[in-house]
Amino acid sequence: MAPRKPLDLFAFSVMVALCLCWGFQQIAVKLIAADVTPVMQMALRSGMAAVVLGAVTFRNEGPRAFADGTLPAGLLVGLLFGLEFLFIAQGLVLTSASHMVVFLYSAPIFSALGLHLRFREERLKLLQWGGVAVAFGGIAVSFLGAGDQVSGDMLIGDAMGLLAGLAWGLTTVAIRGSRLSDAPAVKTLFYQVAFAGVMLLGIAALRGETGVNLTPTVALNLGFQTIVITLISYVIWFWLLRKYLASRLSILSFLTPLFGVVFSVVVLHEPLEPAFVAGALLVLAGISLVSGAELLRDRFGRAAV
C-alpha cells in the first residue's frame, strides 16, 4: 500500500468543496420538509443510492459479492447508519439545522472513545482527553445555558443530534473492528444505505409519511441529496482517505459545521443563541484537539500529544 501524502492544494480544494456540500445537506432537508417529510427524504436518498452502489458492487465482485464474511458487520453498520439518519430526520423536525449540524459532528468524540476502549493502538493521549473534556463541556454549555431561549422540543431535537453523532461514531468503530475495514468502500457504503433505506421507508410507512409532492424544486433537491451527497461526495471522501493522511483530512472536515451554521443563518434565517454559539465553539475546539493530536505530535514531537 502506498504511503499517505500530506495535503496539497488539490486535496485542500476538494475538501473545502466537500465540506460546503456536507454543510448544506441539513439545510436541503429543511427546505423541502413541507413537501417530503425528513424521514421520507432519508429513505428515498438512501434507497436510490443503494441501487447504484449495489449495481457497482455486483459488477465488480459478481454474485458472490456478499459471501466474503462481511454481511454480519454490514448489517450492524447498516442498522447504525439507519439510526443515525432517523435521529437526524426526527431531530430536524424539532430543532434548527444549525444545531443539528454541530451536534451531529460530535461523532469523532464518540468514535475516539469507542476506538480507545477496543484497540490498544487507538488509546487516547493526554491532549486528546483534554479535547474530549472540552467538547463535552461545550455540549453542557449549549444545553444548560439555553434557559428560556429555546423550547423543550428544541432541546429534544438537539439531543437527537447527539444521538445521531453517537450512532455515526459507533459506525466508525464497527467498521474498524470488522472485515469491513478491508472491504471496498463502495460495498461498505452499500450496506449502510441499503439497510437505512429499507428501515426508514418502513418507519415512514408506519407513520403515514410516505407522501411526496414532487415539484421541480423537490426533484432537484432530492437529486442533490442522492447524487451529490450520498454518492459522489462519499466516494470522493473515501478516495481521499486512500491517498492522503487521515489526520489532515479530519481537521479540514470540521469546516462542515461552520459552513452549516452559516448556511442556516443565510438561507433559513435561523437565529443563533449565545449559549449555543459558545457551546458550539467549545465542541469544535475539543473535536479539533482529539482529531488533530497526530498533526500536533508530528509538528512538535511531544509524547503527551
Short mmCIF file of N, CA and C in Angstrom, two decimals, residues 116-214:
data_model
loop_
_atom_site.label_atom_id
_atom_site.label_comp_id
_atom_site.label_asym_id
_atom_site.label_seq_id
_atom_site.Cartn_x
_atom_site.Cartn_y
_atom_site.Cartn_z
N HIS A 116 -10.73 3.84 21.55
CA HIS A 116 -9.83 3.78 22.72
C HIS A 116 -10.12 2.53 23.54
N LEU A 117 -11.40 2.22 23.73
CA LEU A 117 -11.77 1.08 24.55
C LEU A 117 -11.48 -0.25 23.85
N ARG A 118 -11.48 -0.25 22.52
CA ARG A 118 -11.39 -1.52 21.80
C ARG A 118 -10.00 -1.85 21.29
N PHE A 119 -9.20 -0.85 20.93
CA PHE A 119 -7.92 -1.11 20.29
C PHE A 119 -6.79 -0.41 21.05
N ARG A 120 -5.76 -1.19 21.38
CA ARG A 120 -4.63 -0.64 22.13
C ARG A 120 -3.95 0.50 21.37
N GLU A 121 -3.81 0.34 20.04
CA GLU A 121 -3.11 1.36 19.26
C GLU A 121 -3.93 2.64 19.10
N GLU A 122 -5.19 2.59 19.50
CA GLU A 122 -6.06 3.77 19.39
C GLU A 122 -6.25 4.48 20.73
N ARG A 123 -5.42 4.13 21.71
CA ARG A 123 -5.57 4.75 23.03
C ARG A 123 -5.37 6.27 22.95
N LEU A 124 -6.21 6.99 23.66
CA LEU A 124 -6.15 8.45 23.65
C LEU A 124 -4.97 8.95 24.48
N LYS A 125 -4.33 10.01 23.97
CA LYS A 125 -3.26 10.67 24.69
C LYS A 125 -3.83 11.78 25.58
N LEU A 126 -2.95 12.38 26.38
CA LEU A 126 -3.38 13.38 27.35
C LEU A 126 -4.11 14.55 26.67
N LEU A 127 -3.54 15.07 25.59
CA LEU A 127 -4.17 16.21 24.92
C LEU A 127 -5.53 15.82 24.35
N GLN A 128 -5.65 14.58 23.87
CA GLN A 128 -6.94 14.13 23.33
C GLN A 128 -7.99 14.02 24.43
N TRP A 129 -7.59 13.56 25.61
CA TRP A 129 -8.54 13.54 26.73
C TRP A 129 -8.99 14.95 27.08
N GLY A 130 -8.06 15.90 26.97
CA GLY A 130 -8.43 17.30 27.19
C GLY A 130 -9.45 17.76 26.16
N GLY A 131 -9.27 17.33 24.91
CA GLY A 131 -10.23 17.66 23.87
C GLY A 131 -11.59 17.07 24.14
N VAL A 132 -11.64 15.82 24.62
CA VAL A 132 -12.91 15.19 24.98
C VAL A 132 -13.61 16.01 26.06
N ALA A 133 -12.85 16.43 27.08
CA ALA A 133 -13.43 17.22 28.17
C ALA A 133 -13.96 18.55 27.66
N VAL A 134 -13.21 19.22 26.78
CA VAL A 134 -13.65 20.50 26.24
C VAL A 134 -14.93 20.33 25.41
N ALA A 135 -14.97 19.27 24.60
CA ALA A 135 -16.14 19.04 23.75
C ALA A 135 -17.40 18.77 24.59
N PHE A 136 -17.28 17.92 25.60
CA PHE A 136 -18.44 17.64 26.44
C PHE A 136 -18.81 18.86 27.28
N GLY A 137 -17.82 19.66 27.63
CA GLY A 137 -18.13 20.93 28.30
C GLY A 137 -18.94 21.84 27.40
N GLY A 138 -18.59 21.87 26.12
CA GLY A 138 -19.36 22.66 25.16
C GLY A 138 -20.79 22.18 25.02
N ILE A 139 -20.97 20.85 25.02
CA ILE A 139 -22.32 20.31 24.95
C ILE A 139 -23.12 20.73 26.18
N ALA A 140 -22.49 20.68 27.35
CA ALA A 140 -23.16 21.10 28.58
C ALA A 140 -23.55 22.57 28.53
N VAL A 141 -22.64 23.41 28.03
CA VAL A 141 -22.94 24.84 27.92
C VAL A 141 -24.14 25.06 27.00
N SER A 142 -24.17 24.34 25.87
CA SER A 142 -25.26 24.52 24.92
C SER A 142 -26.61 24.15 25.53
N PHE A 143 -26.63 23.08 26.32
CA PHE A 143 -27.89 22.64 26.90
C PHE A 143 -28.25 23.41 28.16
N LEU A 144 -27.30 23.53 29.09
CA LEU A 144 -27.61 24.15 30.38
C LEU A 144 -27.73 25.65 30.28
N GLY A 145 -27.04 26.26 29.29
CA GLY A 145 -27.09 27.71 29.16
C GLY A 145 -28.24 28.19 28.31
N ALA A 146 -29.05 27.26 27.80
CA ALA A 146 -30.13 27.67 26.89
C ALA A 146 -31.21 28.47 27.61
N GLY A 147 -31.55 28.07 28.84
CA GLY A 147 -32.55 28.79 29.61
C GLY A 147 -33.89 28.86 28.88
N ASP A 148 -34.47 30.05 28.87
CA ASP A 148 -35.76 30.25 28.21
C ASP A 148 -35.62 30.61 26.74
N GLN A 149 -34.37 30.59 26.24
CA GLN A 149 -34.15 30.99 24.85
C GLN A 149 -34.64 29.95 23.85
N VAL A 150 -34.69 28.70 24.27
CA VAL A 150 -35.14 27.63 23.38
C VAL A 150 -36.23 26.82 24.07
N SER A 151 -37.04 26.16 23.26
CA SER A 151 -38.14 25.36 23.77
C SER A 151 -37.67 23.97 24.17
N GLY A 152 -38.54 23.27 24.89
CA GLY A 152 -38.23 21.90 25.25
C GLY A 152 -38.09 21.01 24.04
N ASP A 153 -38.94 21.25 23.02
CA ASP A 153 -38.84 20.45 21.79
C ASP A 153 -37.48 20.64 21.12
N MET A 154 -36.97 21.86 21.14
CA MET A 154 -35.67 22.11 20.51
C MET A 154 -34.56 21.37 21.25
N LEU A 155 -34.65 21.33 22.56
CA LEU A 155 -33.65 20.59 23.33
C LEU A 155 -33.71 19.09 23.02
N ILE A 156 -34.93 18.58 22.82
CA ILE A 156 -35.07 17.17 22.43
C ILE A 156 -34.45 16.95 21.05
N GLY A 157 -34.69 17.89 20.14
CA GLY A 157 -34.09 17.79 18.81
C GLY A 157 -32.57 17.84 18.88
N ASP A 158 -32.03 18.70 19.75
CA ASP A 158 -30.58 18.76 19.94
C ASP A 158 -30.05 17.43 20.46
N ALA A 159 -30.79 16.84 21.41
CA ALA A 159 -30.38 15.54 21.96
C ALA A 159 -30.37 14.47 20.86
N MET A 160 -31.32 14.56 19.94
CA MET A 160 -31.34 13.61 18.83
C MET A 160 -30.14 13.82 17.91
N GLY A 161 -29.69 15.08 17.78
CA GLY A 161 -28.47 15.34 17.04
C GLY A 161 -27.28 14.66 17.68
N LEU A 162 -27.22 14.68 19.00
CA LEU A 162 -26.15 13.98 19.72
C LEU A 162 -26.25 12.47 19.53
N LEU A 163 -27.48 11.94 19.58
CA LEU A 163 -27.67 10.50 19.36
C LEU A 163 -27.25 10.12 17.94
N ALA A 164 -27.52 11.00 16.97
CA ALA A 164 -27.07 10.74 15.60
C ALA A 164 -25.55 10.72 15.54
N GLY A 165 -24.91 11.65 16.27
CA GLY A 165 -23.45 11.65 16.34
C GLY A 165 -22.92 10.39 16.99
N LEU A 166 -23.60 9.91 18.03
CA LEU A 166 -23.21 8.67 18.69
C LEU A 166 -23.31 7.49 17.73
N ALA A 167 -24.42 7.41 16.98
CA ALA A 167 -24.59 6.32 16.01
C ALA A 167 -23.51 6.38 14.94
N TRP A 168 -23.18 7.57 14.48
CA TRP A 168 -22.13 7.74 13.47
C TRP A 168 -20.78 7.29 14.04
N GLY A 169 -20.49 7.71 15.27
CA GLY A 169 -19.23 7.32 15.90
C GLY A 169 -19.12 5.82 16.07
N LEU A 170 -20.21 5.17 16.48
CA LEU A 170 -20.20 3.72 16.66
C LEU A 170 -20.07 3.00 15.32
N THR A 171 -20.59 3.61 14.25
CA THR A 171 -20.41 3.04 12.92
C THR A 171 -18.93 2.95 12.57
N THR A 172 -18.19 4.01 12.88
CA THR A 172 -16.75 4.02 12.62
C THR A 172 -16.06 2.91 13.39
N VAL A 173 -16.43 2.73 14.65
CA VAL A 173 -15.83 1.68 15.47
C VAL A 173 -16.16 0.30 14.91
N ALA A 174 -17.43 0.11 14.50
CA ALA A 174 -17.85 -1.18 13.97
C ALA A 174 -17.10 -1.53 12.68
N ILE A 175 -16.91 -0.55 11.81
CA ILE A 175 -16.17 -0.80 10.57
C ILE A 175 -14.72 -1.12 10.88
N ARG A 176 -14.12 -0.34 11.76
CA ARG A 176 -12.70 -0.52 12.11
C ARG A 176 -12.45 -1.89 12.71
N GLY A 177 -13.42 -2.44 13.45
CA GLY A 177 -13.21 -3.70 14.14
C GLY A 177 -13.76 -4.92 13.43
N SER A 178 -14.07 -4.81 12.14
CA SER A 178 -14.65 -5.93 11.41
C SER A 178 -13.96 -6.10 10.06
N ARG A 179 -14.43 -7.07 9.31
CA ARG A 179 -13.88 -7.31 7.97
C ARG A 179 -14.15 -6.15 7.01
N LEU A 180 -15.06 -5.29 7.39
CA LEU A 180 -15.34 -4.14 6.53
C LEU A 180 -14.17 -3.17 6.46
N SER A 181 -13.23 -3.27 7.41
CA SER A 181 -12.07 -2.38 7.38
C SER A 181 -11.21 -2.62 6.15
N ASP A 182 -11.30 -3.83 5.57
CA ASP A 182 -10.54 -4.15 4.36
C ASP A 182 -11.43 -4.29 3.13
N ALA A 183 -12.73 -4.05 3.28
CA ALA A 183 -13.65 -4.19 2.16
C ALA A 183 -13.65 -2.94 1.30
N PRO A 184 -14.02 -3.05 0.04
CA PRO A 184 -14.13 -1.87 -0.82
C PRO A 184 -15.10 -0.85 -0.22
N ALA A 185 -14.77 0.42 -0.37
CA ALA A 185 -15.60 1.48 0.20
C ALA A 185 -17.02 1.45 -0.36
N VAL A 186 -17.15 1.11 -1.64
CA VAL A 186 -18.47 1.06 -2.28
C VAL A 186 -19.35 0.03 -1.59
N LYS A 187 -18.77 -1.14 -1.26
CA LYS A 187 -19.56 -2.18 -0.60
C LYS A 187 -19.97 -1.74 0.81
N THR A 188 -19.05 -1.14 1.55
CA THR A 188 -19.36 -0.68 2.89
C THR A 188 -20.47 0.35 2.86
N LEU A 189 -20.39 1.28 1.94
CA LEU A 189 -21.43 2.30 1.82
C LEU A 189 -22.75 1.68 1.38
N PHE A 190 -22.69 0.66 0.52
CA PHE A 190 -23.92 -0.02 0.09
C PHE A 190 -24.63 -0.64 1.28
N TYR A 191 -23.90 -1.35 2.15
CA TYR A 191 -24.53 -1.93 3.34
C TYR A 191 -25.27 -0.85 4.12
N GLN A 192 -24.64 0.28 4.29
CA GLN A 192 -25.22 1.34 5.11
C GLN A 192 -26.49 1.90 4.49
N VAL A 193 -26.43 2.29 3.23
CA VAL A 193 -27.59 2.95 2.63
C VAL A 193 -28.71 1.96 2.33
N ALA A 194 -28.37 0.70 2.02
CA ALA A 194 -29.41 -0.29 1.72
C ALA A 194 -30.24 -0.58 2.97
N PHE A 195 -29.57 -0.84 4.09
CA PHE A 195 -30.29 -1.12 5.33
C PHE A 195 -31.08 0.11 5.76
N ALA A 196 -30.44 1.28 5.68
CA ALA A 196 -31.11 2.51 6.09
C ALA A 196 -32.33 2.78 5.22
N GLY A 197 -32.21 2.55 3.91
CA GLY A 197 -33.33 2.80 3.03
C GLY A 197 -34.54 1.96 3.38
N VAL A 198 -34.32 0.65 3.59
CA VAL A 198 -35.43 -0.25 3.95
C VAL A 198 -36.01 0.13 5.31
N MET A 199 -35.14 0.37 6.26
CA MET A 199 -35.57 0.69 7.63
C MET A 199 -36.38 1.98 7.67
N LEU A 200 -35.88 3.02 7.02
CA LEU A 200 -36.54 4.32 7.08
C LEU A 200 -37.83 4.35 6.26
N LEU A 201 -37.85 3.61 5.15
CA LEU A 201 -39.08 3.53 4.38
C LEU A 201 -40.17 2.83 5.18
N GLY A 202 -39.78 1.78 5.92
CA GLY A 202 -40.74 1.10 6.78
C GLY A 202 -41.27 2.01 7.87
N ILE A 203 -40.40 2.80 8.48
CA ILE A 203 -40.84 3.74 9.52
C ILE A 203 -41.75 4.80 8.94
N ALA A 204 -41.40 5.32 7.77
CA ALA A 204 -42.24 6.32 7.12
C ALA A 204 -43.62 5.75 6.81
N ALA A 205 -43.66 4.49 6.35
CA ALA A 205 -44.95 3.87 6.04
C ALA A 205 -45.79 3.68 7.30
N LEU A 206 -45.16 3.22 8.39
CA LEU A 206 -45.90 3.03 9.63
C LEU A 206 -46.46 4.34 10.17
N ARG A 207 -45.75 5.43 9.91
CA ARG A 207 -46.19 6.74 10.40
C ARG A 207 -47.04 7.49 9.39
N GLY A 208 -47.31 6.89 8.24
CA GLY A 208 -48.12 7.54 7.23
C GLY A 208 -47.45 8.76 6.62
N GLU A 209 -46.11 8.69 6.45
CA GLU A 209 -45.35 9.84 5.96
C GLU A 209 -44.67 9.55 4.62
N THR A 210 -45.31 8.74 3.78
CA THR A 210 -44.69 8.38 2.51
C THR A 210 -45.08 9.31 1.37
N GLY A 211 -45.93 10.28 1.63
CA GLY A 211 -46.37 11.19 0.58
C GLY A 211 -45.23 12.06 0.08
N VAL A 212 -45.21 12.28 -1.24
CA VAL A 212 -44.18 13.11 -1.87
C VAL A 212 -44.86 14.08 -2.84
N ASN A 213 -44.69 15.36 -2.61
CA ASN A 213 -45.18 16.39 -3.53
C ASN A 213 -44.03 16.74 -4.48
N LEU A 214 -43.95 16.00 -5.59
CA LEU A 214 -42.76 16.05 -6.44
C LEU A 214 -42.82 17.24 -7.41
#
